[in-house]
Short mmCIF file of N, CA and C in Angstrom, two decimals:
data_model
loop_
_atom_site.label_atom_id
_atom_site.label_comp_id
_atom_site.label_asym_id
_atom_site.label_seq_id
_atom_site.Cartn_x
_atom_site.Cartn_y
_atom_site.Cartn_z
N UNK A 1 90.07 88.46 111.41
CA UNK A 1 91.51 89.29 110.41
C UNK A 1 92.33 88.92 109.73
N UNK A 2 92.76 89.30 108.48
CA UNK A 2 94.21 89.10 108.52
C UNK A 2 95.10 89.60 108.57
N UNK A 3 95.37 90.81 110.00
CA UNK A 3 96.31 91.02 109.73
C UNK A 3 95.63 92.09 111.24
N UNK A 4 96.93 92.50 112.28
CA UNK A 4 96.65 93.85 113.59
C UNK A 4 96.81 94.60 112.87
N UNK A 5 97.04 95.68 113.39
CA UNK A 5 98.41 96.83 113.73
C UNK A 5 97.66 97.77 115.26
N UNK A 6 98.36 97.19 115.97
CA UNK A 6 98.28 98.14 117.47
C UNK A 6 99.80 99.13 117.50
N UNK A 7 98.86 100.10 117.64
CA UNK A 7 99.76 101.35 117.78
C UNK A 7 100.58 101.64 119.45
N UNK A 8 101.42 101.91 120.01
CA UNK A 8 101.24 101.86 121.47
C UNK A 8 101.42 103.39 121.18
N UNK A 9 100.88 104.26 122.42
CA UNK A 9 101.63 105.69 122.47
C UNK A 9 102.63 104.87 123.67
N UNK A 10 104.12 105.77 123.76
CA UNK A 10 104.58 105.68 124.87
C UNK A 10 104.17 106.47 126.08
N UNK A 11 104.02 106.68 127.45
CA UNK A 11 104.17 107.91 128.19
C UNK A 11 105.43 107.87 128.38
N UNK A 12 105.95 108.30 129.21
CA UNK A 12 106.51 110.42 128.27
C UNK A 12 106.47 110.23 126.42
N UNK A 13 105.86 110.23 125.30
CA UNK A 13 105.46 110.41 124.58
C UNK A 13 107.39 110.44 123.44
N UNK A 14 107.53 109.60 122.88
CA UNK A 14 108.91 108.93 122.42
C UNK A 14 109.04 110.36 121.46
N UNK A 15 109.87 111.47 122.08
CA UNK A 15 110.22 112.50 120.66
C UNK A 15 109.92 111.60 119.15
N UNK A 16 111.01 110.44 118.45
CA UNK A 16 111.42 109.85 117.30
C UNK A 16 109.49 109.20 116.86
N UNK A 17 108.95 109.48 117.20
CA UNK A 17 107.03 108.84 117.66
C UNK A 17 106.69 107.59 117.47
N UNK A 18 105.44 107.11 117.44
CA UNK A 18 104.49 105.86 118.10
C UNK A 18 105.28 104.37 117.82
N UNK A 19 105.46 103.40 117.58
CA UNK A 19 105.39 102.33 117.99
C UNK A 19 104.69 101.91 116.72
N UNK A 20 104.79 100.27 116.40
CA UNK A 20 103.33 100.14 115.49
C UNK A 20 104.17 98.71 115.36
N UNK A 21 103.77 97.73 116.38
CA UNK A 21 103.34 96.89 115.86
C UNK A 21 102.50 95.52 114.52
N UNK A 22 102.96 95.43 114.09
CA UNK A 22 102.24 94.18 113.32
C UNK A 22 102.17 93.51 112.74
N UNK A 23 101.14 92.20 112.87
CA UNK A 23 101.19 90.87 113.49
C UNK A 23 99.65 89.98 111.87
N UNK A 24 100.78 89.33 111.54
CA UNK A 24 100.40 88.62 109.80
C UNK A 24 99.82 86.95 110.95
N UNK A 25 99.00 86.84 110.81
CA UNK A 25 98.84 85.87 112.06
C UNK A 25 98.84 84.27 110.92
N UNK A 26 98.97 85.32 109.73
CA UNK A 26 98.84 83.56 108.02
C UNK A 26 100.40 83.57 108.64
N UNK A 27 101.44 83.72 108.59
CA UNK A 27 102.81 83.27 109.15
C UNK A 27 102.80 83.23 110.15
N UNK A 28 102.55 84.48 111.38
CA UNK A 28 102.86 84.47 112.92
C UNK A 28 103.62 84.99 112.36
N UNK A 29 103.89 86.01 111.79
CA UNK A 29 105.33 87.40 112.04
C UNK A 29 105.17 88.26 112.81
N UNK A 30 106.04 89.27 113.31
CA UNK A 30 105.53 90.33 114.07
C UNK A 30 106.72 90.98 114.05
N UNK A 31 106.47 92.58 113.46
CA UNK A 31 107.60 93.98 112.64
C UNK A 31 106.86 94.79 113.91
N UNK A 32 108.08 95.41 113.93
CA UNK A 32 107.72 97.25 114.10
C UNK A 32 108.36 98.15 114.14
N UNK A 33 108.37 99.20 113.16
CA UNK A 33 108.50 99.80 112.81
C UNK A 33 108.24 101.28 113.71
N UNK A 34 109.15 102.64 113.38
CA UNK A 34 108.73 104.08 114.00
C UNK A 34 107.76 104.37 113.03
N UNK A 35 106.71 105.33 113.65
CA UNK A 35 106.22 105.74 112.82
C UNK A 35 105.93 107.20 112.87
N UNK A 36 105.33 107.79 111.83
CA UNK A 36 106.06 109.82 112.32
C UNK A 36 104.92 109.77 113.21
N UNK A 37 105.88 110.77 113.72
CA UNK A 37 104.29 111.67 115.10
C UNK A 37 103.95 112.02 114.48
N UNK A 38 103.51 113.35 113.94
CA UNK A 38 103.10 114.53 113.98
C UNK A 38 101.53 113.67 113.67
N UNK A 39 100.95 115.30 113.78
CA UNK A 39 99.66 114.96 113.78
C UNK A 39 99.11 114.78 112.64
N UNK A 40 97.83 113.91 112.48
CA UNK A 40 97.41 114.10 110.12
C UNK A 40 96.67 115.53 109.61
N UNK A 41 96.37 116.71 111.07
CA UNK A 41 96.27 117.74 110.75
C UNK A 41 97.03 119.07 110.38
N UNK A 42 98.55 118.57 111.32
CA UNK A 42 99.88 119.28 110.96
C UNK A 42 100.60 118.98 109.70
N UNK A 43 100.02 118.05 109.18
CA UNK A 43 100.73 117.29 107.83
C UNK A 43 100.98 117.87 106.81
N UNK A 44 102.01 118.67 106.15
CA UNK A 44 101.80 118.96 104.86
C UNK A 44 101.80 117.76 103.37
N UNK A 45 101.80 118.11 102.76
CA UNK A 45 100.70 116.86 101.62
C UNK A 45 101.46 116.05 101.01
N UNK A 46 103.10 117.17 101.26
CA UNK A 46 104.30 116.37 100.67
C UNK A 46 104.95 116.41 101.96
N UNK A 47 104.46 115.77 102.55
CA UNK A 47 105.87 115.09 103.47
C UNK A 47 105.73 113.66 103.50
N UNK A 48 105.64 113.38 102.29
CA UNK A 48 106.07 111.80 102.15
C UNK A 48 107.17 112.05 100.61
N UNK A 49 108.10 112.00 101.46
CA UNK A 49 109.62 112.30 100.49
C UNK A 49 110.98 110.67 100.83
N UNK A 50 110.62 109.92 100.31
CA UNK A 50 111.28 109.57 100.68
C UNK A 50 112.53 109.95 99.62
N UNK A 51 113.60 109.63 100.76
CA UNK A 51 115.23 110.46 100.14
C UNK A 51 115.09 110.08 97.98
N UNK A 52 115.31 108.82 97.30
CA UNK A 52 115.31 108.31 96.01
C UNK A 52 113.52 108.51 95.27
N UNK A 53 113.56 109.48 94.95
CA UNK A 53 113.07 109.88 93.74
C UNK A 53 111.89 109.28 93.20
N UNK A 54 112.81 108.43 93.02
CA UNK A 54 112.55 106.93 91.85
C UNK A 54 111.71 105.69 92.50
N UNK A 55 112.30 106.07 93.78
CA UNK A 55 111.40 105.23 94.95
C UNK A 55 109.86 106.12 95.21
N UNK A 56 110.38 106.84 94.43
CA UNK A 56 109.04 107.43 95.20
C UNK A 56 107.99 107.36 94.27
N UNK A 57 108.03 107.50 93.35
CA UNK A 57 106.82 107.99 92.24
C UNK A 57 106.62 106.37 92.37
N UNK A 58 107.03 105.40 92.54
CA UNK A 58 106.83 103.60 91.53
C UNK A 58 106.31 103.51 93.67
N UNK A 59 106.50 103.79 94.54
CA UNK A 59 105.80 103.58 96.05
C UNK A 59 103.73 104.06 95.79
N UNK A 60 104.57 105.49 95.29
CA UNK A 60 102.86 106.53 95.00
C UNK A 60 102.50 105.61 93.77
N UNK A 61 102.55 105.03 92.56
CA UNK A 61 102.43 104.50 91.74
C UNK A 61 101.62 103.25 92.07
N UNK A 62 101.76 102.71 92.85
CA UNK A 62 101.73 101.62 93.14
C UNK A 62 100.92 101.17 93.78
N UNK A 63 100.87 102.16 95.46
CA UNK A 63 100.27 102.51 96.10
C UNK A 63 98.53 103.37 95.37
N UNK A 64 98.57 104.59 94.35
CA UNK A 64 97.13 104.67 94.01
C UNK A 64 96.47 103.53 93.16
N UNK A 65 97.68 102.47 92.71
CA UNK A 65 96.71 101.17 91.28
C UNK A 65 95.44 100.75 92.80
N UNK A 66 96.07 99.96 93.69
CA UNK A 66 95.86 99.28 94.43
C UNK A 66 94.34 100.92 95.65
N UNK A 67 94.11 101.53 95.76
CA UNK A 67 93.33 102.58 96.34
C UNK A 67 91.82 103.33 95.07
N UNK A 68 92.50 102.88 93.37
CA UNK A 68 92.09 103.16 92.72
C UNK A 68 91.07 102.28 91.73
N UNK A 69 91.58 100.75 92.79
CA UNK A 69 90.63 99.80 92.19
C UNK A 69 89.75 99.21 94.32
N UNK A 70 89.49 99.98 94.66
CA UNK A 70 89.02 99.76 95.94
C UNK A 70 89.76 99.17 97.54
N UNK A 71 90.82 99.90 97.00
CA UNK A 71 91.52 99.36 98.19
C UNK A 71 92.27 98.23 98.27
N UNK A 72 92.27 96.97 97.27
CA UNK A 72 92.11 96.13 97.26
C UNK A 72 91.94 95.48 95.88
N UNK A 73 93.49 94.82 95.58
CA UNK A 73 94.07 94.80 94.13
C UNK A 73 94.30 93.11 93.97
N UNK A 74 94.12 92.46 93.47
CA UNK A 74 94.85 90.79 93.24
C UNK A 74 96.18 91.07 92.77
N UNK A 75 97.05 90.11 92.70
CA UNK A 75 98.89 90.24 91.95
C UNK A 75 98.74 89.76 90.69
N UNK A 76 97.26 89.27 89.44
CA UNK A 76 97.68 89.05 88.36
C UNK A 76 96.81 90.54 87.74
N UNK A 77 95.95 90.96 88.89
CA UNK A 77 95.37 92.04 88.36
C UNK A 77 96.80 93.66 88.44
N UNK A 78 97.40 93.78 89.68
CA UNK A 78 97.89 94.90 90.00
C UNK A 78 99.36 94.72 88.80
N UNK A 79 99.79 93.57 88.10
CA UNK A 79 100.74 93.21 87.21
C UNK A 79 99.86 94.13 85.92
N UNK A 80 99.03 93.39 85.88
CA UNK A 80 98.19 94.30 84.40
C UNK A 80 98.10 95.54 84.48
N UNK A 81 97.68 95.91 85.23
CA UNK A 81 97.74 97.22 85.77
C UNK A 81 99.18 98.39 85.47
N UNK A 82 100.28 97.54 85.66
CA UNK A 82 101.31 98.02 85.36
C UNK A 82 102.25 98.14 84.59
N UNK A 83 101.04 96.52 83.26
CA UNK A 83 102.09 96.62 81.89
C UNK A 83 100.81 97.27 81.63
N UNK A 84 100.63 97.88 81.94
CA UNK A 84 99.52 98.91 81.18
C UNK A 84 100.11 100.04 80.71
N UNK A 85 100.80 100.63 82.60
CA UNK A 85 102.15 101.95 82.04
C UNK A 85 103.71 101.41 82.10
N UNK A 86 103.61 100.12 80.80
CA UNK A 86 104.85 99.23 80.90
C UNK A 86 105.99 99.29 81.75
N UNK A 87 105.40 98.63 83.56
CA UNK A 87 105.98 98.02 84.24
C UNK A 87 106.09 97.02 84.57
N UNK A 88 105.68 96.24 83.63
CA UNK A 88 105.81 94.56 83.63
C UNK A 88 105.80 94.02 82.22
N UNK A 89 106.96 93.91 82.27
CA UNK A 89 108.39 93.50 81.23
C UNK A 89 108.08 92.04 81.23
N UNK A 90 106.98 90.71 80.83
CA UNK A 90 106.64 89.11 80.70
C UNK A 90 108.53 88.96 80.55
N UNK A 91 108.80 89.53 79.64
CA UNK A 91 110.39 88.66 79.02
C UNK A 91 111.04 88.53 80.03
N UNK A 92 110.28 89.16 81.40
CA UNK A 92 111.81 88.96 82.53
C UNK A 92 112.96 89.95 82.85
N UNK A 93 113.08 91.13 81.64
CA UNK A 93 113.79 91.21 81.62
C UNK A 93 114.42 92.41 82.51
N UNK A 94 115.00 92.73 82.96
CA UNK A 94 115.16 94.26 84.27
C UNK A 94 114.27 95.12 83.14
N UNK A 95 113.87 95.98 84.03
CA UNK A 95 113.53 97.74 83.55
C UNK A 95 115.03 98.58 84.11
N UNK A 96 115.44 98.99 82.21
CA UNK A 96 115.52 99.99 81.87
C UNK A 96 116.62 101.49 83.56
N UNK A 97 115.28 101.19 84.31
CA UNK A 97 115.47 102.18 85.38
C UNK A 97 115.37 102.01 86.81
N UNK A 98 114.32 100.91 86.89
CA UNK A 98 113.38 100.91 87.86
C UNK A 98 114.34 99.42 88.83
N UNK A 99 114.83 98.19 87.56
CA UNK A 99 115.76 97.36 87.92
C UNK A 99 114.60 96.14 87.67
N UNK A 100 114.75 95.55 88.37
CA UNK A 100 114.64 94.16 88.51
C UNK A 100 112.25 94.30 89.76
N UNK A 101 111.22 94.36 88.88
CA UNK A 101 109.86 94.93 89.34
C UNK A 101 109.21 94.05 89.87
N UNK A 102 109.82 92.27 90.30
CA UNK A 102 109.04 91.80 92.03
C UNK A 102 110.25 91.77 92.91
N UNK A 103 111.62 92.47 92.63
CA UNK A 103 111.90 92.82 93.90
C UNK A 103 111.94 94.07 94.61
N UNK A 104 111.67 94.93 93.60
CA UNK A 104 111.33 96.05 93.84
C UNK A 104 110.17 96.46 94.63
N UNK A 105 108.69 95.53 93.78
CA UNK A 105 107.35 95.16 94.85
C UNK A 105 107.64 94.37 96.25
N UNK A 106 108.51 93.49 96.02
CA UNK A 106 109.01 93.44 97.38
C UNK A 106 109.80 93.68 98.45
N UNK A 107 110.46 95.13 98.06
CA UNK A 107 111.25 96.07 99.17
C UNK A 107 109.68 97.02 99.14
N UNK A 108 108.58 97.15 98.62
CA UNK A 108 107.38 98.68 99.26
C UNK A 108 106.46 97.39 100.24
N UNK A 109 106.76 96.51 99.83
CA UNK A 109 106.49 95.33 101.41
C UNK A 109 106.90 95.62 102.55
N UNK A 110 108.13 94.97 102.16
CA UNK A 110 108.86 95.14 103.09
C UNK A 110 109.01 96.26 104.35
N UNK A 111 109.05 97.19 102.86
CA UNK A 111 108.45 98.79 103.68
C UNK A 111 107.33 98.88 104.59
N UNK A 112 106.42 98.04 104.62
CA UNK A 112 105.41 98.21 105.40
C UNK A 112 104.09 99.38 104.52
N UNK A 113 104.54 100.18 103.44
CA UNK A 113 103.95 101.02 102.89
C UNK A 113 102.94 100.79 101.59
N UNK A 114 103.07 98.80 100.96
CA UNK A 114 102.17 97.92 101.03
C UNK A 114 101.70 96.72 101.68
N UNK A 115 100.80 95.58 101.98
CA UNK A 115 100.71 94.49 102.33
C UNK A 115 99.93 94.02 101.66
N UNK A 116 101.17 92.36 101.10
CA UNK A 116 100.63 91.40 100.77
C UNK A 116 100.74 90.45 101.77
N UNK A 117 99.12 89.92 101.63
CA UNK A 117 98.43 88.53 102.08
C UNK A 117 97.79 87.63 100.79
N UNK A 118 97.59 86.72 101.69
CA UNK A 118 97.10 85.28 100.61
C UNK A 118 95.52 84.87 101.40
N UNK A 119 95.17 85.04 100.30
CA UNK A 119 93.10 84.33 100.56
C UNK A 119 93.50 83.21 99.50
N UNK A 120 92.22 82.71 100.55
CA UNK A 120 91.47 80.97 99.57
C UNK A 120 90.26 81.40 98.76
N UNK A 121 91.61 80.72 97.18
CA UNK A 121 91.02 80.24 96.42
C UNK A 121 89.92 78.88 96.01
N UNK A 122 89.45 78.42 95.77
CA UNK A 122 89.98 77.41 94.90
C UNK A 122 89.70 77.32 93.64
N UNK A 123 90.17 78.42 93.35
CA UNK A 123 89.98 78.14 91.53
C UNK A 123 91.06 78.42 90.22
N UNK A 124 92.01 78.87 92.20
CA UNK A 124 93.15 78.94 91.63
C UNK A 124 94.51 77.83 91.70
N UNK A 125 95.01 78.25 91.35
CA UNK A 125 95.82 76.35 90.82
C UNK A 125 96.83 76.78 92.78
N UNK A 126 96.21 75.87 93.83
CA UNK A 126 97.22 76.31 94.90
C UNK A 126 96.31 76.38 95.59
N UNK A 127 94.91 76.41 95.40
CA UNK A 127 94.23 76.90 97.05
C UNK A 127 93.87 78.27 97.04
N UNK A 128 95.04 79.37 96.98
CA UNK A 128 95.56 80.96 97.07
C UNK A 128 95.75 81.51 96.52
N UNK A 129 94.86 82.70 96.02
CA UNK A 129 95.39 84.16 95.47
C UNK A 129 96.18 85.47 96.13
N UNK A 130 96.73 85.99 95.52
CA UNK A 130 97.90 87.04 96.19
C UNK A 130 96.85 88.53 96.02
N UNK A 131 96.57 89.22 96.90
CA UNK A 131 96.22 91.29 96.97
C UNK A 131 96.76 91.33 97.20
N UNK A 132 97.16 92.67 97.21
CA UNK A 132 97.63 92.96 97.64
C UNK A 132 96.90 94.64 98.81
N UNK A 133 97.08 95.46 99.40
CA UNK A 133 95.85 96.20 99.98
C UNK A 133 97.48 97.16 100.82
N UNK A 134 97.14 98.55 101.21
CA UNK A 134 97.41 99.62 102.02
C UNK A 134 98.67 98.94 103.34
N UNK A 135 99.66 98.91 103.23
CA UNK A 135 99.68 99.12 104.30
C UNK A 135 100.35 99.71 106.02
N UNK A 136 100.12 99.73 106.86
CA UNK A 136 100.55 100.31 108.05
C UNK A 136 101.28 101.48 107.68
N UNK A 137 102.65 101.60 106.61
CA UNK A 137 103.05 102.85 106.13
C UNK A 137 101.86 103.71 106.09
N UNK A 138 101.21 102.92 104.82
CA UNK A 138 100.58 103.92 103.58
C UNK A 138 99.47 104.44 104.28
N UNK A 139 99.46 104.21 105.24
CA UNK A 139 97.92 105.10 106.23
C UNK A 139 98.84 105.86 107.01
N UNK A 140 99.70 105.68 107.68
CA UNK A 140 99.77 106.59 108.56
C UNK A 140 100.65 107.72 107.91
N UNK A 141 101.84 107.67 107.22
CA UNK A 141 102.26 108.58 106.50
C UNK A 141 101.96 109.14 105.40
N UNK A 142 101.08 108.25 105.02
CA UNK A 142 100.43 109.46 103.08
C UNK A 142 99.03 109.92 103.54
N UNK A 143 98.37 108.73 103.84
CA UNK A 143 97.19 109.35 104.22
C UNK A 143 96.09 108.44 102.35
N UNK A 144 95.34 108.47 102.54
CA UNK A 144 94.54 107.49 101.42
C UNK A 144 94.29 109.61 100.62
N UNK A 145 93.89 110.17 101.17
CA UNK A 145 93.89 111.96 100.48
C UNK A 145 95.52 111.96 100.51
N UNK A 146 95.98 112.02 100.47
CA UNK A 146 97.40 112.14 99.63
C UNK A 146 97.56 111.54 98.53
N UNK A 147 97.58 110.04 98.05
CA UNK A 147 98.24 108.95 97.45
C UNK A 147 96.65 109.16 96.36
N UNK A 148 95.53 110.08 97.23
CA UNK A 148 94.84 110.34 95.54
C UNK A 148 94.38 112.04 95.04
N UNK A 149 95.38 112.78 96.05
CA UNK A 149 96.23 114.29 95.82
C UNK A 149 96.88 113.58 94.30
N UNK A 150 98.00 112.87 94.60
CA UNK A 150 99.05 112.91 93.74
C UNK A 150 98.60 112.10 92.40
N UNK A 151 97.67 111.43 92.43
CA UNK A 151 96.82 111.07 91.30
C UNK A 151 96.23 111.88 90.62
N UNK A 152 95.32 112.71 91.33
CA UNK A 152 95.44 113.33 90.82
C UNK A 152 96.34 115.18 90.35
N UNK A 153 97.07 115.36 90.90
CA UNK A 153 98.16 116.16 90.44
C UNK A 153 99.16 115.37 89.12
N UNK A 154 98.92 114.33 89.14
CA UNK A 154 99.77 113.55 87.66
C UNK A 154 98.53 113.48 86.65
N UNK A 155 97.59 113.39 86.68
CA UNK A 155 96.30 113.90 85.91
C UNK A 155 96.00 115.55 85.19
N UNK A 156 97.08 116.25 86.62
CA UNK A 156 96.91 117.77 86.13
C UNK A 156 95.21 117.87 86.90
N UNK A 157 95.02 117.37 87.90
CA UNK A 157 93.21 117.59 88.03
C UNK A 157 93.25 118.46 90.36
N UNK A 158 92.26 119.13 89.80
CA UNK A 158 92.30 119.27 91.91
C UNK A 158 91.21 118.39 91.90
N UNK A 159 91.30 118.58 93.51
CA UNK A 159 90.47 117.71 93.60
C UNK A 159 89.28 117.94 94.56
N UNK A 160 88.66 117.92 94.34
CA UNK A 160 87.57 117.97 94.74
C UNK A 160 86.74 117.64 95.79
N UNK A 161 85.92 118.22 97.06
CA UNK A 161 85.02 117.58 97.86
C UNK A 161 84.34 116.25 96.84
N UNK A 162 83.43 116.48 95.86
CA UNK A 162 83.47 115.19 95.00
C UNK A 162 84.38 114.30 95.06
N UNK A 163 85.37 114.45 94.79
CA UNK A 163 86.81 112.91 94.08
C UNK A 163 87.27 113.36 96.14
N UNK A 164 87.00 113.10 96.78
CA UNK A 164 87.54 113.04 97.97
C UNK A 164 87.34 112.04 98.44
N UNK A 165 87.93 110.76 99.06
CA UNK A 165 88.46 109.27 99.09
C UNK A 165 87.04 108.83 100.35
N UNK A 166 87.29 107.28 99.62
CA UNK A 166 86.44 107.13 100.54
C UNK A 166 86.01 106.37 101.42
N UNK A 167 86.02 105.46 102.92
CA UNK A 167 86.09 104.59 103.14
C UNK A 167 86.14 103.61 102.84
N UNK A 168 87.08 102.37 102.77
CA UNK A 168 86.61 101.01 101.98
C UNK A 168 86.22 100.61 102.99
N UNK A 169 85.32 99.24 101.52
CA UNK A 169 84.33 98.73 101.64
C UNK A 169 85.23 97.74 103.29
#
């Protein structure tokens, strides 16, 4: 496995939530974060609302693209999709509202909403290809269904039983 997520349920329960340790064996790095302790069935679909609405929307767009690409997207494909939305200026100039998009993606990954990892691919230069998947905070705070609700709302559609998210492959 590329990564391991361990959630330690504290006894007695911590009023601030569960502690998650994320270990990425490729770089031998461990980090931890507090996760929302509200049970999934008790959450409102609008719980994930960072204070900065711009950051909220770009994070949701990135997570939506990952889900729509079947829970894993290559770096090249992600930037192509973002470019089709006008969010990838190949000239290297900053976006007028979002600023440096590469730094923004680093922030989203650092916040654990998106997990960036490499897989061996002898067909690419260097032998490794970068991919993105939903990170532990996205899985816990937003949920796949919440992301699909965001996509549906963006396109003015209602979610039905037929559009509920499937489990990743």
